[in-house]
PDB file of C-alpha atoms in Angstrom:
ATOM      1  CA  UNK S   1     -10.969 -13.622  -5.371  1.00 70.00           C
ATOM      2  CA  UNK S   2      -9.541 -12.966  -1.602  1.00 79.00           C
ATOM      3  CA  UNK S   3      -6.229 -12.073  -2.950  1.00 85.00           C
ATOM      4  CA  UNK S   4      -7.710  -9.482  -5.643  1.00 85.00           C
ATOM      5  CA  UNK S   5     -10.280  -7.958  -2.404  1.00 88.00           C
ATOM      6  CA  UNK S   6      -6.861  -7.634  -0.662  1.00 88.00           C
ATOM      7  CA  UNK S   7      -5.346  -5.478  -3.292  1.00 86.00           C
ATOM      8  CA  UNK S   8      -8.508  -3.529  -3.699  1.00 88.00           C
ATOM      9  CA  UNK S   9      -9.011  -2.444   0.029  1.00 90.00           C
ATOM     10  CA  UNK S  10      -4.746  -1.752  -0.778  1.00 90.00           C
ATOM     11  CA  UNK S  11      -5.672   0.279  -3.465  1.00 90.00           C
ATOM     12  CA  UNK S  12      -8.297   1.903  -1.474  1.00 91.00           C
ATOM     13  CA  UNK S  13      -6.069   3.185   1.163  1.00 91.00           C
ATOM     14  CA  UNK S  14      -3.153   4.147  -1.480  1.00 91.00           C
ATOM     15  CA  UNK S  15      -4.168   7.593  -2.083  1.00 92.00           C
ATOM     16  CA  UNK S  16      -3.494   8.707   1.607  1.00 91.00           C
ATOM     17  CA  UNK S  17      -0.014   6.323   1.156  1.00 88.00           C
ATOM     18  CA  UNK S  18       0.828   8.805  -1.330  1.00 89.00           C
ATOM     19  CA  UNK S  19      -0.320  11.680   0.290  1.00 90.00           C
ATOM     20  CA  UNK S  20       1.812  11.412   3.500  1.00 89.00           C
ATOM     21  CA  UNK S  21       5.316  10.919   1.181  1.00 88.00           C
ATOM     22  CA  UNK S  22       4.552  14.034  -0.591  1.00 89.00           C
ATOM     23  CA  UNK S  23       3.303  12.170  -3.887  1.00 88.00           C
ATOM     24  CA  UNK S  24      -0.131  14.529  -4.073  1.00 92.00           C
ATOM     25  CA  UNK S  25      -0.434  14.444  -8.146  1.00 92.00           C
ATOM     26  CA  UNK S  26       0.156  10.320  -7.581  1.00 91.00           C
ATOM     27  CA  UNK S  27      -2.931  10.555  -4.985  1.00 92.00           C
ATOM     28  CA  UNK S  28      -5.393  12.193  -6.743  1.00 92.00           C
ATOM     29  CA  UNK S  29      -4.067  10.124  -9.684  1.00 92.00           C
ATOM     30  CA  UNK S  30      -4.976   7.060  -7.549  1.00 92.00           C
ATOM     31  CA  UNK S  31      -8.190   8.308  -6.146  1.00 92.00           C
ATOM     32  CA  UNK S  32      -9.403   9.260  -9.921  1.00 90.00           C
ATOM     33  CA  UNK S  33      -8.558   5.392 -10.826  1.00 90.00           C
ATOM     34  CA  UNK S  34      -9.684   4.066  -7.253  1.00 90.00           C
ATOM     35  CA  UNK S  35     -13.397   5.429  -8.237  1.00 88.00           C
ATOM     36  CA  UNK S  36     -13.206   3.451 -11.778  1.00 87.00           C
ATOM     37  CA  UNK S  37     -11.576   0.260 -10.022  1.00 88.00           C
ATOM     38  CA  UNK S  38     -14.758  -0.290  -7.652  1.00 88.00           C
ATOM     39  CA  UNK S  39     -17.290   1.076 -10.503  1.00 85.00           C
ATOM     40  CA  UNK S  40     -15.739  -2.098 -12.578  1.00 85.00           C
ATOM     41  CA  UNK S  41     -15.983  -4.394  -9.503  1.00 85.00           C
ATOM     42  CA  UNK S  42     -19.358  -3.056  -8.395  1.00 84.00           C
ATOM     43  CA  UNK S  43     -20.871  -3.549 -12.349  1.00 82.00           C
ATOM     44  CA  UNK S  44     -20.080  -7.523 -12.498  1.00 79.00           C
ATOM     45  CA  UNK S  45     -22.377  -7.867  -9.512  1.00 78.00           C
ATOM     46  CA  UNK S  46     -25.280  -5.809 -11.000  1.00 79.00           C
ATOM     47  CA  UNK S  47     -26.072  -3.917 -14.117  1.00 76.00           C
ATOM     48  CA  UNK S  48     -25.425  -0.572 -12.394  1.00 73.00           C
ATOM     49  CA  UNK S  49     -22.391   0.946 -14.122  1.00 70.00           C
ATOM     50  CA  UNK S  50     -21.318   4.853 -14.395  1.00 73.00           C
ATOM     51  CA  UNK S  51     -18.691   4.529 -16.776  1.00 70.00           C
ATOM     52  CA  UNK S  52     -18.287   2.709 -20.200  1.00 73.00           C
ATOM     53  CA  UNK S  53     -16.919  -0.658 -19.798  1.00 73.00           C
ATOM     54  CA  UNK S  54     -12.839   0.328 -21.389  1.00 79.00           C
ATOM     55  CA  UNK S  55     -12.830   3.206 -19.543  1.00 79.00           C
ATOM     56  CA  UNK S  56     -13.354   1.413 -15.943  1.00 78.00           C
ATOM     57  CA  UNK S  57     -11.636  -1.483 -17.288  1.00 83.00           C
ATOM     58  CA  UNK S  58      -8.192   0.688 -17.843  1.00 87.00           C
ATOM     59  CA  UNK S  59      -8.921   2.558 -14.319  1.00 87.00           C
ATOM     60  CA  UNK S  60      -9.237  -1.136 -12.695  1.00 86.00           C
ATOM     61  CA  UNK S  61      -6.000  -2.395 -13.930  1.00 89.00           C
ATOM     62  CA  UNK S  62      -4.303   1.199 -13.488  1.00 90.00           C
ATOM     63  CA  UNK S  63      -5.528   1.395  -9.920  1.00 90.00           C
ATOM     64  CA  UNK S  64      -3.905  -2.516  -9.185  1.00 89.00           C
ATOM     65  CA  UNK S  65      -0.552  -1.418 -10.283  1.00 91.00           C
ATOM     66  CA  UNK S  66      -0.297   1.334  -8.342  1.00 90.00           C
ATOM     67  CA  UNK S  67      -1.439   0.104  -5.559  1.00 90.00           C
ATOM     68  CA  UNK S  68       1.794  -2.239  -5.952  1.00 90.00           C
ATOM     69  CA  UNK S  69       4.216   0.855  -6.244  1.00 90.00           C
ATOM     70  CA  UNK S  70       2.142   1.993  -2.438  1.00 89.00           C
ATOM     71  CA  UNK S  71       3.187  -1.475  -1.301  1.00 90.00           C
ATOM     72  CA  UNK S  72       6.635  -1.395  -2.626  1.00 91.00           C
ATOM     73  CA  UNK S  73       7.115   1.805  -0.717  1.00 89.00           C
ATOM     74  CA  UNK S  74       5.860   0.851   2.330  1.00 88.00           C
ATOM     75  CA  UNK S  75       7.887  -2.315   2.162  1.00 90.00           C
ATOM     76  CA  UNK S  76      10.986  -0.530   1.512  1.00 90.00           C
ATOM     77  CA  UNK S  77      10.142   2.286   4.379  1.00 86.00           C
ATOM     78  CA  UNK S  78       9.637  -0.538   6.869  1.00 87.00           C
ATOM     79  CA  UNK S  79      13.015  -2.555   6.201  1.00 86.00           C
ATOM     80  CA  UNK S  80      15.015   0.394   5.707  1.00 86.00           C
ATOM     81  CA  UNK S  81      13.772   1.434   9.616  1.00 82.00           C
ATOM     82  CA  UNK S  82      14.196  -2.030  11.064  1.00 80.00           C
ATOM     83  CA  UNK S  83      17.617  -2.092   9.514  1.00 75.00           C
ATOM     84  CA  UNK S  84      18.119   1.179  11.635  1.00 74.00           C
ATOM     85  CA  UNK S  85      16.759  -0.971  14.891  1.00 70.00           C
ATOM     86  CA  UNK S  86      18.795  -3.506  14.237  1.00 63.00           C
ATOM     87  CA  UNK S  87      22.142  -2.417  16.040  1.00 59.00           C
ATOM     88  CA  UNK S  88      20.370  -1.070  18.580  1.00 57.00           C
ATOM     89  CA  UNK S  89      19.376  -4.837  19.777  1.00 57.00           C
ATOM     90  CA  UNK S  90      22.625  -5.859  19.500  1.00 57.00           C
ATOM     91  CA  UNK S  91      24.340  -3.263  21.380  1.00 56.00           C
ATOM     92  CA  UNK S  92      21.485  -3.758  24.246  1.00 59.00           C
ATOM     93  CA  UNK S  93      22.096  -7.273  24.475  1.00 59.00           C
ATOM     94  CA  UNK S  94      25.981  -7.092  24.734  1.00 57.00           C
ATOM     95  CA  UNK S  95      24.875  -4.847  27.044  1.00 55.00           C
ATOM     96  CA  UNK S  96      22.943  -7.389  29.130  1.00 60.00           C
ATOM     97  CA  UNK S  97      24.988 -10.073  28.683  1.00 60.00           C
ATOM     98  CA  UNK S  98      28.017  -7.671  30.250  1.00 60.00           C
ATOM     99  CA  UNK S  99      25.072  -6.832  33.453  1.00 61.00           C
ATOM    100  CA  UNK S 100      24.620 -10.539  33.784  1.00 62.00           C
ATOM    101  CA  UNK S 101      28.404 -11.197  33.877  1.00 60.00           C
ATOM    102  CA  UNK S 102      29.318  -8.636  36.332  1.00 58.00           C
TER     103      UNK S 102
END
């Protein structure tokens, strides 16, 4: 149940994920599905529903997967710029090291 919150508040925030790489038909695509995800979640814990049960069902699932394609991207953003960082450390600690020796 913590893991499947986790994803939710993830698929919560995808929409503005999208939004900021210039994927605005994904975002309102996710926001449309975001609505139906929490509609489903919200209906097991009382008997207030807005939409028919497939229909928030489909948007639930929908919404999960792309909050993984959010994560993906985000994952692949933040090694591709700490494999950009990464020479910088090494050329700062040569750097050092050749400082200390001196």
């Amino acid at each position: 149940m913590d893991v499947l919150l986790i994803f939710m508040l993830l698929a919560s925030v995808s929409p503005l994920i999208f939004w900021r790489r210039g994927y605005k038909w994904l975002s309102v695509i996710q926001f449309a599905l975001m609505l139906g995800m929490w509609d489903y979640f919200y209906s097991h814990f009382t008997s207030i529903t807005l939409l028919n049960a497939p229909t928030s069902v489909i948007a639930f699932y929908g919404s999960l997967a792309l909050a993984d394609v959010a994560l993906i991207m985000l994952m692949i953003t933040f090694f591709k710029e700490l494999e950009i960082k990464q020479p910088m450390r090494r050329l700062r600690s040569e750097l050092q090291s050749s400082i200390r020796s001196n």
